[in-house]
Short mmCIF file of C-alpha atoms in Angstrom, two decimals:
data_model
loop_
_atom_site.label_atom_id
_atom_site.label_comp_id
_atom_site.label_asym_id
_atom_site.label_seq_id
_atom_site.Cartn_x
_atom_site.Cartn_y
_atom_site.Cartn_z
CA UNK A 1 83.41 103.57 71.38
CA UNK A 2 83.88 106.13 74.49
CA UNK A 3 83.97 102.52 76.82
CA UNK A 4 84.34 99.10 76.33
CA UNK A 5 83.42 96.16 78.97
CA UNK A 6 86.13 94.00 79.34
CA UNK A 7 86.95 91.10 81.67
CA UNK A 8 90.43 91.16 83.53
CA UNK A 9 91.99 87.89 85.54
CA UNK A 10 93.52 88.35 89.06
CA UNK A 11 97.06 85.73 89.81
CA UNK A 12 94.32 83.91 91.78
CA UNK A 13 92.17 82.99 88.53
CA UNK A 14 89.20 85.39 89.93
CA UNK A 15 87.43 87.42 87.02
CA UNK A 16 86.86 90.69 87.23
CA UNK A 17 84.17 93.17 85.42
CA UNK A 18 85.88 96.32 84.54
CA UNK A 19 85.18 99.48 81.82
CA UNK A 20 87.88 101.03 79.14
CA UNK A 21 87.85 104.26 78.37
CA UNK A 22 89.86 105.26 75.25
CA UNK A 23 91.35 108.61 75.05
CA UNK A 24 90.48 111.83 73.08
CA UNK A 25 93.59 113.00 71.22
CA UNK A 26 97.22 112.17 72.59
CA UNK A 27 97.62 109.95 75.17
CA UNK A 28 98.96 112.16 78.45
CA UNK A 29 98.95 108.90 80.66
CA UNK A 30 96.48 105.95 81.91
CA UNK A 31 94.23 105.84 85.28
CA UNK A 32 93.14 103.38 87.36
CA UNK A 33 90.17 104.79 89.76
CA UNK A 34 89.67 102.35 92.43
CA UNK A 35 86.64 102.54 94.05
CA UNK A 36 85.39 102.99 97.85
CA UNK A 37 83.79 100.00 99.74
CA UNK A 38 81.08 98.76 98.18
CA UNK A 39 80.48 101.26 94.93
CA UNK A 40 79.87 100.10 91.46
CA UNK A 41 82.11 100.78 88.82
CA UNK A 42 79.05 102.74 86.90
CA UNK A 43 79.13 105.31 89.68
CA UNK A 44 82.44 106.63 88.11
CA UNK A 45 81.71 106.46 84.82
CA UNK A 46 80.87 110.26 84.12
CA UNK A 47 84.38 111.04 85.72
CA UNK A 48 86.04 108.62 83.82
CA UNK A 49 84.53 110.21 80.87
CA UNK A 50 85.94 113.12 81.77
CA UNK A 51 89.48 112.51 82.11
CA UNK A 52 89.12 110.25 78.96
CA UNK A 53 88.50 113.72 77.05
CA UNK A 54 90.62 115.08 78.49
CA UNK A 55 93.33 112.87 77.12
CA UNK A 56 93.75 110.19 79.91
CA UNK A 57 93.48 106.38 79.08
CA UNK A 58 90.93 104.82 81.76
CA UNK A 59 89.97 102.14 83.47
CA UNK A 60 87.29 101.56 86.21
CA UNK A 61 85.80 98.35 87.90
CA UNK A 62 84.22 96.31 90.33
CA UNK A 63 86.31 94.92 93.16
CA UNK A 64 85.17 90.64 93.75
CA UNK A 65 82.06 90.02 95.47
CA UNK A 66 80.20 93.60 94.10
CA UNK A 67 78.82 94.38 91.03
CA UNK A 68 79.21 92.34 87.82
CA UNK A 69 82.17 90.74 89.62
CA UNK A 70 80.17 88.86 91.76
CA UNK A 71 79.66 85.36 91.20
CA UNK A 72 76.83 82.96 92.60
CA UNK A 73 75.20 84.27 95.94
CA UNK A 74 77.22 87.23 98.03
CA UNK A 75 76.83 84.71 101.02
CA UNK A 76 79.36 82.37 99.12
CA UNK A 77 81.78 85.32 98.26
CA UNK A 78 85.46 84.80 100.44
CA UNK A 79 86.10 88.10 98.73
CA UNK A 80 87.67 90.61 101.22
CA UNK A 81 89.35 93.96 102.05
CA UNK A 82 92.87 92.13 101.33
CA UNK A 83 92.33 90.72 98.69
CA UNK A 84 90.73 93.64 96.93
CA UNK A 85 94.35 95.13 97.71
CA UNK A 86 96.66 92.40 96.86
CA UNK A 87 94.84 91.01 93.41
CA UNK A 88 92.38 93.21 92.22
CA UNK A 89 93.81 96.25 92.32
CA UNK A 90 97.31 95.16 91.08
CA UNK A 91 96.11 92.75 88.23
CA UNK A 92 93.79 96.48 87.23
CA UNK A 93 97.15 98.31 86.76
CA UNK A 94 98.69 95.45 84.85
CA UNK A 95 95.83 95.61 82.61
CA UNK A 96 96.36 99.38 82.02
CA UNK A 97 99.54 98.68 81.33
CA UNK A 98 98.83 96.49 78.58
CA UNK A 99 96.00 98.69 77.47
CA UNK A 100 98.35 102.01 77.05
CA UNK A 101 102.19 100.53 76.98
CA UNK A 102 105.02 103.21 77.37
CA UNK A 103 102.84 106.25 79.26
CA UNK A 104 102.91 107.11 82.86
CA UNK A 105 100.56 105.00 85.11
CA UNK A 106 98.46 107.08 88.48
CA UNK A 107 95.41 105.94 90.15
CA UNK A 108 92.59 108.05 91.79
CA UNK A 109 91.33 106.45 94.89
CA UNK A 110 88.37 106.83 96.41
CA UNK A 111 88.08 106.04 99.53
CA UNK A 112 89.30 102.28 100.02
CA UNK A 113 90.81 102.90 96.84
CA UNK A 114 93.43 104.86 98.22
CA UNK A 115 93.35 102.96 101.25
CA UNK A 116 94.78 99.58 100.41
CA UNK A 117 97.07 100.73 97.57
CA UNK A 118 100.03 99.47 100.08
CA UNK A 119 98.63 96.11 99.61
CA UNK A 120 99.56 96.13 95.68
CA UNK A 121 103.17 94.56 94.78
CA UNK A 122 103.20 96.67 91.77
CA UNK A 123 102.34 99.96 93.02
CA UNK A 124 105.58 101.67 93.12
CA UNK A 125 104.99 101.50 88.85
CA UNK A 126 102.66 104.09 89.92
CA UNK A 127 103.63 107.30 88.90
CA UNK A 128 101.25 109.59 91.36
CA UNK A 129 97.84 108.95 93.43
CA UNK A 130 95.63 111.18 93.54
CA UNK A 131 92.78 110.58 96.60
CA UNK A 132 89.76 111.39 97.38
CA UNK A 133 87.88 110.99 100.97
CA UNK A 134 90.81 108.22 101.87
CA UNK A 135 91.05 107.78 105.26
CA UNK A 136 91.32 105.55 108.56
CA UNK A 137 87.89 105.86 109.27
CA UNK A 138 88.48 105.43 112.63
CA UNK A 139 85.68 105.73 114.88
CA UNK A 140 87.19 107.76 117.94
CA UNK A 141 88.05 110.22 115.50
CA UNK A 142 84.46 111.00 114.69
CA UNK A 143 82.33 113.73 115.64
CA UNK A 144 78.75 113.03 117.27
CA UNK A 145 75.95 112.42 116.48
CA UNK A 146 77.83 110.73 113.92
CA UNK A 147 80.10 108.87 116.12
CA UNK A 148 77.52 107.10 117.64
CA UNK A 149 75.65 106.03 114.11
CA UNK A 150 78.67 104.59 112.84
CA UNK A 151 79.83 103.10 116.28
CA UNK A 152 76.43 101.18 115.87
CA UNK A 153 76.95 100.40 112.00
CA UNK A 154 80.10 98.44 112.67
CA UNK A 155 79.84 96.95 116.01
CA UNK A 156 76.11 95.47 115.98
CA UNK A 157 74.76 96.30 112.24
CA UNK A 158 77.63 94.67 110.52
CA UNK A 159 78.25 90.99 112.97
CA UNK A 160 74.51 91.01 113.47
CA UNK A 161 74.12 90.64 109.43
CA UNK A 162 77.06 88.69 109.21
CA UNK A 163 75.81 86.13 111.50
CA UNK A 164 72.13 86.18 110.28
CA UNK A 165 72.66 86.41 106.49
CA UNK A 166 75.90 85.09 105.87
CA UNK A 167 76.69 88.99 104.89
CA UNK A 168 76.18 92.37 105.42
CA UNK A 169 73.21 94.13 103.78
CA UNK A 170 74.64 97.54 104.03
CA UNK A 171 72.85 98.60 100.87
CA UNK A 172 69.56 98.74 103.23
CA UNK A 173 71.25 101.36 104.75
CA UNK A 174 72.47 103.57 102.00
CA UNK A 175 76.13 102.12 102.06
CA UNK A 176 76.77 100.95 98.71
CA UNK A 177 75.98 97.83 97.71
CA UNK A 178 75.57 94.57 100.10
CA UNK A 179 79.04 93.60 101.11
CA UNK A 180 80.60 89.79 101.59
CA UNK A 181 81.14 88.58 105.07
CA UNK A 182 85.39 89.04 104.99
CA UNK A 183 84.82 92.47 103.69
CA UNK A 184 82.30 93.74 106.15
CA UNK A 185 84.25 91.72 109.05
CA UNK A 186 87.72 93.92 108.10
CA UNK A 187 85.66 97.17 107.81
CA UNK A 188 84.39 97.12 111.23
CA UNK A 189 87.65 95.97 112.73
CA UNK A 190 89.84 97.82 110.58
CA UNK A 191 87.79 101.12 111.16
CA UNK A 192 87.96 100.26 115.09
CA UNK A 193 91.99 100.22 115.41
CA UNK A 194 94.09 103.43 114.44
CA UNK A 195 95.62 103.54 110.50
CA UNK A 196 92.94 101.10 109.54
CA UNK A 197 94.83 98.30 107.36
CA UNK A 198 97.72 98.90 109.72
CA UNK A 199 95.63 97.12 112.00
CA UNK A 200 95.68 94.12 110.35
CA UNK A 201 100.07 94.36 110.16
CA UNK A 202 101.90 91.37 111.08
CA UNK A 203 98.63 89.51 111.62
CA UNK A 204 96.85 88.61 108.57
CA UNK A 205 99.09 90.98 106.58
CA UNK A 206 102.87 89.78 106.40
CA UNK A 207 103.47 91.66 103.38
CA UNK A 208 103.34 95.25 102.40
CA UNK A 209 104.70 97.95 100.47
CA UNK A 210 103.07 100.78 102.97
CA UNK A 211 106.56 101.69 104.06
CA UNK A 212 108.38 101.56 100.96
CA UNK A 213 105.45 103.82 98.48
CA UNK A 214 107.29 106.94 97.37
CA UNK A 215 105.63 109.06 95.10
CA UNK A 216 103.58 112.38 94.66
CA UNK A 217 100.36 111.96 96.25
CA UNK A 218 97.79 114.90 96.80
CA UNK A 219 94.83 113.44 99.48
CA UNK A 220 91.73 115.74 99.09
CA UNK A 221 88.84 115.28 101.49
CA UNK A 222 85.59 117.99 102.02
CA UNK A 223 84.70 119.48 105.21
CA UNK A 224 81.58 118.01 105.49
CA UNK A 225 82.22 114.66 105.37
CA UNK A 226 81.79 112.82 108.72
CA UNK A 227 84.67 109.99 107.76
CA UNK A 228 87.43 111.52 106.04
CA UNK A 229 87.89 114.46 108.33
CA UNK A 230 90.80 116.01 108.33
CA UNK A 231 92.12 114.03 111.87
CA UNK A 232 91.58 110.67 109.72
CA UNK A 233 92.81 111.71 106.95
CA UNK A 234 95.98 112.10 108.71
CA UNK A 235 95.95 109.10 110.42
CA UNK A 236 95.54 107.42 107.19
CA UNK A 237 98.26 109.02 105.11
CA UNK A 238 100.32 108.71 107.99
CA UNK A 239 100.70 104.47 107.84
CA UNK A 240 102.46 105.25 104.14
CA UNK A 241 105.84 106.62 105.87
CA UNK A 242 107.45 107.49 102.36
CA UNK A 243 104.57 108.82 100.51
CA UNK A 244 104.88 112.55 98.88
CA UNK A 245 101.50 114.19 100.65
CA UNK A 246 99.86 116.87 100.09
CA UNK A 247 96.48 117.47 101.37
CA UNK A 248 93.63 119.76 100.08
CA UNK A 249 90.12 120.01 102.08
CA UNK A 250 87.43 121.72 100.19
CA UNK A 251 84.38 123.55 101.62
CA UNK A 252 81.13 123.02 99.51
CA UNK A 253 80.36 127.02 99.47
CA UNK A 254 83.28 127.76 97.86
CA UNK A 255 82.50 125.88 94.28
CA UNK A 256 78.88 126.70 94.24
CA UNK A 257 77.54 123.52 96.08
CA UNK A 258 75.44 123.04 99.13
CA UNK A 259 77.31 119.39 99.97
CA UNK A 260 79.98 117.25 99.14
CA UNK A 261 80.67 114.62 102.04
CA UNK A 262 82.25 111.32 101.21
CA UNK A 263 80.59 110.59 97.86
CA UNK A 264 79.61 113.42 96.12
CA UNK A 265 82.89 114.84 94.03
CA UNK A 266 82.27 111.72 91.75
CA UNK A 267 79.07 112.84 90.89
CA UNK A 268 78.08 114.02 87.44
CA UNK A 269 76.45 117.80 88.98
CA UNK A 270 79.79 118.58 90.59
CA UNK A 271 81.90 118.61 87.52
CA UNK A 272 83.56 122.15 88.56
CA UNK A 273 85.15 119.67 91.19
CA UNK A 274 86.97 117.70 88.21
CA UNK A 275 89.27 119.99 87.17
CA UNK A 276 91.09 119.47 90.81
CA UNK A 277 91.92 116.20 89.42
CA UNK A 278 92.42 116.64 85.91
CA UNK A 279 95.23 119.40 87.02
CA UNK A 280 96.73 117.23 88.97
CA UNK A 281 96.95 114.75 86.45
CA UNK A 282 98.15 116.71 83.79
CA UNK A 283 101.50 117.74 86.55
CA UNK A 284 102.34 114.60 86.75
CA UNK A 285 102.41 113.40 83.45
#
């Protein structure tokens, strides 16, 4: 089988709903893609595909509270940004360790992804990361009219649903899928203060491996997305003060595409995209 749904436990006993993807030919080394704030696990699938053929053990999933690892009603979820950091993402690379033992271990981040991969005790048995459209997300950085859409999005969209529904419906607004109150809450403040989770730093975080992370990490962002720009991207790669960076920004024109903004390098019609990864991969391994 190209995948296989399987069900991975966090330290804290939570469940998660995650994907294997077994690879063609030799194993060159596993991935973990960790996804951006509120996207399914399905919405990598193609890409995991991908790297699966091309010889790369996989594994995708759904952070707690979205997707299939939601359970009961999103206004029950305590699921948030910190936690997604300090047990999902580091009981995901224990599982691909015990998936593909004795190989070299990266993870593609998308967004949050690469974000809150401080957060993880285990992530210096990472051997690269490999980002895409990680950044602060900081608001000042923004440009308008886009400034002022996401200014509103955070600071009245996101309490206002909070307070009236117990969570944020930020699917009604074509930001992934509806998002539990925690995670919603540290969005809007996190993407208010400068480094985003760096805001959060001797506060609700007293632990964190930010400062410590010191491995090969290439941060690629497009020049038409309105988040990552390049001034956040910065910002954000500059709270990891050990971190190997390099830093790629790619204009749209230049592979044959009319967009590619904060989403779109995932998806299945931008595959010429891939091989930016896939070469990246195969360096490291």
């Amino acid at each position: 089988m190209p995948s296989e749904n399987i069900t991975i436990t966090c330290s804290d006993s939570t469940e998660l709903a995650a994907s294997l993807f077994q690879p063609t030919g030799d194993l060159k080394g596993a991935v973990m893609i960790a996804p951006a704030t509120g996207i399914k696990r399905r919405f990598y699938a193609p890409f995991a595909k991908h790297l699966s053929q091309n010889g790369f053990g996989v594994l995708t999933f759904d952070n707690r509270g979205i997707g299939d690892s939601l359970k009961g009603k999103i206004r029950g979820s305590n699921a948030s940004l910190q936690q997604w950091g300090e047990q999902d993402m580091p009981a995901i690379l224990e599982s691909l360790k015990d998936h593909f033992p004795a190989t070299k271990y990266h993870l593609v981040g998308h967004s949050a992804g690469g974000q809150l991969v401080g957060l993880m005790p285990n992530c210096e048995e990472l051997t690269s990361m490999f980002n895409f459209a990680c950044s602060s997300g900081q608001l000042k950085n923004m440009k308008m009219p886009f400034q002022f859409s996401a200014f509103f999005f955070m600071n009245v969209y996101i309490p206002l649903n909070n307070i009236l529904f117990g969570h944020s419906k930020t699917n009604l607004v074509g930001m992934g899928e509806a998002l539990p109150k925690k995670v919603a809450a540290e969005w809007s403040e996190w993407c208010n203060g400068q480094g985003y989770v760096k805001t959060a730093f001797d506060k609700s975080i007293t632990r964190h491996w930010y400062n410590e992370l010191d491995i090969p990490s290439l941060w690629v962002n497009a020049i038409d997305d309105d988040i990552a720009n390049n001034e956040n991207v910065d910002d954000m790669a500059s709270v990891f003060t050990k971190l190997q960076v390099e830093k790629m920004s790619l204009v749209p024109s230049d592979h044959g595409l009319k967009e590619i903004g904060h989403m779109k390098f995932f998806s299945k019609g931008n595959q010429q995209l891939w091989s930016i990864a896939i070469d990246w991969l195969n360096k490291q391994s």
